[in-house]
Structures are given as C-alpha cells and as structure tokens.
C-alpha cells in the first residue's frame, strides 16, 4: 500500500510541479500527462500495478482535474479516455487505458511497445462525465531504450 501511494504521488504531482508542457488547460479542466519507459518503475510499484518492467514498454499516465473554486483543491474526475499513438513510420496504435482509483485520486494508465529513439505522437480524447465536447490534446515524446 505504501508503494501505491508513493507511485500516485510520483505520477500525479510531478507534472504539476514541472513546466506547463505536462499539462493542458481546458478552462474548467486541466489534463496532466506523463509518458515514460516501464523499466524506470521500482519493482514493487510495477508489481502493484501489474506493469511488466521493460525498457521496451512505455507507460502513459493521464489525470483529469476539475479546476477548483477559490479556497478549494482541484478534484480528479472520471472520464471516457481514448488514446491513439502513431510513430514516425506511420504505425498507428490504439491504446487501452486502465482506470486506477486510490481514495479520491483517479488516473488512467496505458501501456505500449517502444523502440530506441522512437518518437510517438499521442492523440488523446477525454470526456469527463457531463461534458458534451471531448477535451482533445496531442503531444510527442521520444523514448530511449539503449
């Protein structure tokens, strides 16, 4: 249990503390994202989340938060998540996202294969409950495995 809380903190707080490149602002909502190779996870954390540690496996983490009213903390929210990933060779991958909830925190994990120096473009569509138009974003990430 201690590892899960640490992992959650690692995945959710790091984007909020870094540059705005790890977040998209949609007015009422903010989407935080993080992509990394699974070999960077400590073994206990990978086991707790059912993730195979491998430098050839990428992990995408997403969190959708509703902006707070003054004096309140942001609230993570449920969302329908669709992720398409494409590399420079044009290979398209539809990623399955797994919802993970711990207490009030909600985030979505997707796993995918990567090769050395591969650049992956993620096209993401998130639809929080009650929202008509999906929140859409795109970003590129290069992965190094050697």
Tab-separated table of C-alpha atoms in Angstrom:
chain	number	residue	atom	x	y	z
A	1	UNK	CA	0.000	0.000	0.000
A	2	UNK	CA	2.860	2.385	0.779
A	3	UNK	CA	4.216	1.889	-2.746
A	4	UNK	CA	0.863	2.684	-4.354
A	5	UNK	CA	0.615	5.997	-2.531
A	6	UNK	CA	4.195	6.855	-3.475
A	7	UNK	CA	3.554	5.892	-7.105
A	8	UNK	CA	0.413	8.004	-7.210
A	9	UNK	CA	2.298	10.958	-5.809
A	10	UNK	CA	5.118	10.440	-8.279
A	11	UNK	CA	2.806	10.301	-11.268
A	12	UNK	CA	0.348	12.985	-10.314
A	13	UNK	CA	2.450	15.598	-8.560
A	14	UNK	CA	5.458	15.614	-10.860
A	15	UNK	CA	3.517	17.080	-13.788
A	16	UNK	CA	2.040	19.799	-11.597
A	17	UNK	CA	5.477	20.796	-10.313
A	18	UNK	CA	7.187	20.835	-13.681
A	19	UNK	CA	6.664	23.079	-16.670
A	20	UNK	CA	3.306	23.644	-18.296
A	21	UNK	CA	4.413	21.254	-21.049
A	22	UNK	CA	2.980	18.394	-18.948
A	23	UNK	CA	-0.467	19.956	-18.635
A	24	UNK	CA	-3.226	21.187	-20.912
A	25	UNK	CA	-5.649	23.813	-19.641
A	26	UNK	CA	-9.213	23.472	-20.958
A	27	UNK	CA	-10.873	26.218	-18.915
A	28	UNK	CA	-12.816	24.252	-16.300
A	29	UNK	CA	-10.472	21.258	-16.538
A	30	UNK	CA	-6.744	20.596	-16.529
A	31	UNK	CA	-5.304	17.400	-18.015
A	32	UNK	CA	-1.944	16.222	-16.679
A	33	UNK	CA	0.104	13.667	-18.587
A	34	UNK	CA	3.346	11.773	-18.243
A	35	UNK	CA	4.946	9.159	-20.533
A	36	UNK	CA	7.977	7.055	-19.601
A	37	UNK	CA	9.527	3.622	-20.060
A	38	UNK	CA	8.345	0.961	-17.631
A	39	UNK	CA	11.883	-0.026	-16.602
A	40	UNK	CA	12.106	3.209	-14.601
A	41	UNK	CA	9.496	1.937	-12.132
A	42	UNK	CA	10.730	0.314	-8.932
A	43	UNK	CA	9.894	-3.431	-8.991
A	44	UNK	CA	7.402	-3.230	-6.109
A	45	UNK	CA	5.436	-0.465	-7.803
A	46	UNK	CA	5.367	-2.237	-11.152
A	47	UNK	CA	4.093	-5.385	-9.449
A	48	UNK	CA	1.428	-3.465	-7.509
A	49	UNK	CA	0.072	-2.006	-10.764
A	50	UNK	CA	0.505	-5.124	-12.899
A	51	UNK	CA	3.042	-3.436	-15.186
A	52	UNK	CA	5.841	-5.504	-16.704
A	53	UNK	CA	9.104	-3.631	-16.185
A	54	UNK	CA	10.824	-3.358	-19.558
A	55	UNK	CA	12.764	-0.675	-21.361
A	56	UNK	CA	10.774	-1.639	-24.472
A	57	UNK	CA	7.444	-0.882	-22.807
A	58	UNK	CA	6.121	2.639	-22.473
A	59	UNK	CA	3.554	3.835	-19.955
A	60	UNK	CA	1.241	6.794	-20.441
A	61	UNK	CA	-0.355	8.317	-17.345
A	62	UNK	CA	-3.289	10.752	-17.568
A	63	UNK	CA	-5.209	12.618	-14.907
A	64	UNK	CA	-8.175	14.939	-15.417
A	65	UNK	CA	-8.842	17.533	-12.750
A	66	UNK	CA	-11.717	19.954	-12.412
A	67	UNK	CA	-10.444	23.401	-11.512
A	68	UNK	CA	-11.372	24.440	-8.007
A	69	UNK	CA	-13.412	27.350	-6.815
A	70	UNK	CA	-11.389	29.805	-4.720
A	71	UNK	CA	-10.301	28.185	-1.459
A	72	UNK	CA	-10.791	24.605	-2.740
A	73	UNK	CA	-8.420	21.934	-4.007
A	74	UNK	CA	-8.637	20.561	-7.565
A	75	UNK	CA	-10.792	17.446	-7.942
A	76	UNK	CA	-9.824	14.466	-10.090
A	77	UNK	CA	-12.728	13.291	-12.218
A	78	UNK	CA	-13.788	10.215	-14.173
A	79	UNK	CA	-13.538	10.446	-17.933
A	80	UNK	CA	-14.001	8.325	-21.024
A	81	UNK	CA	-10.482	8.014	-22.410
A	82	UNK	CA	-9.406	7.281	-25.987
A	83	UNK	CA	-5.737	7.266	-26.962
A	84	UNK	CA	-4.245	6.811	-30.408
A	85	UNK	CA	-0.468	6.679	-30.773
A	86	UNK	CA	1.456	6.963	-34.018
A	87	UNK	CA	5.199	6.762	-34.661
A	88	UNK	CA	7.229	8.384	-37.458
A	89	UNK	CA	6.834	5.286	-39.616
A	90	UNK	CA	3.074	5.852	-39.521
A	91	UNK	CA	2.332	2.813	-37.377
A	92	UNK	CA	-0.909	3.526	-35.555
A	93	UNK	CA	-1.645	2.003	-32.154
A	94	UNK	CA	-4.924	2.240	-30.268
A	95	UNK	CA	-4.004	2.202	-26.586
A	96	UNK	CA	-6.244	0.677	-23.953
A	97	UNK	CA	-6.438	2.856	-20.853
A	98	UNK	CA	-6.903	1.341	-17.420
A	99	UNK	CA	-8.647	3.414	-14.749
A	100	UNK	CA	-6.877	3.404	-11.387
A	101	UNK	CA	-8.519	4.945	-8.318
A	102	UNK	CA	-6.987	5.393	-4.899
A	103	UNK	CA	-9.101	7.335	-2.478
A	104	UNK	CA	-10.173	10.494	-4.306
A	105	UNK	CA	-7.397	10.237	-6.890
A	106	UNK	CA	-8.232	8.899	-10.367
A	107	UNK	CA	-5.786	8.357	-13.176
A	108	UNK	CA	-5.552	6.363	-16.394
A	109	UNK	CA	-2.639	4.139	-17.400
A	110	UNK	CA	-1.889	2.875	-20.912
A	111	UNK	CA	0.954	0.550	-21.880
A	112	UNK	CA	2.597	0.236	-25.311
A	113	UNK	CA	5.764	-1.032	-27.011
A	114	UNK	CA	8.631	1.321	-27.878
A	115	UNK	CA	11.997	1.040	-29.575
A	116	UNK	CA	15.156	3.107	-29.190
A	117	UNK	CA	14.842	6.747	-30.308
A	118	UNK	CA	11.219	6.148	-31.311
A	119	UNK	CA	9.124	9.319	-31.424
A	120	UNK	CA	5.491	8.681	-30.534
A	121	UNK	CA	2.702	11.186	-31.073
A	122	UNK	CA	-0.177	10.687	-28.647
A	123	UNK	CA	-3.628	11.870	-29.750
A	124	UNK	CA	-5.862	11.873	-26.693
A	125	UNK	CA	-9.585	12.435	-26.293
A	126	UNK	CA	-11.022	12.679	-22.774
A	127	UNK	CA	-14.662	13.186	-21.951
A	128	UNK	CA	-15.388	13.944	-18.287
A	129	UNK	CA	-18.851	12.958	-17.101
A	130	UNK	CA	-21.393	15.628	-18.059
A	131	UNK	CA	-19.170	17.242	-20.696
A	132	UNK	CA	-20.549	17.253	-24.248
A	133	UNK	CA	-17.444	18.144	-26.256
A	134	UNK	CA	-14.390	15.962	-25.510
A	135	UNK	CA	-11.137	17.501	-24.327
A	136	UNK	CA	-8.617	16.754	-27.086
A	137	UNK	CA	-4.868	17.082	-26.894
A	138	UNK	CA	-1.778	15.845	-28.645
A	139	UNK	CA	1.878	15.616	-27.673
A	140	UNK	CA	5.093	13.966	-28.874
A	141	UNK	CA	7.559	12.003	-26.783
A	142	UNK	CA	10.844	10.407	-27.780
A	143	UNK	CA	11.858	7.223	-25.974
A	144	UNK	CA	15.412	5.984	-25.421
A	145	UNK	CA	15.855	2.332	-24.562
A	146	UNK	CA	19.558	1.654	-25.210
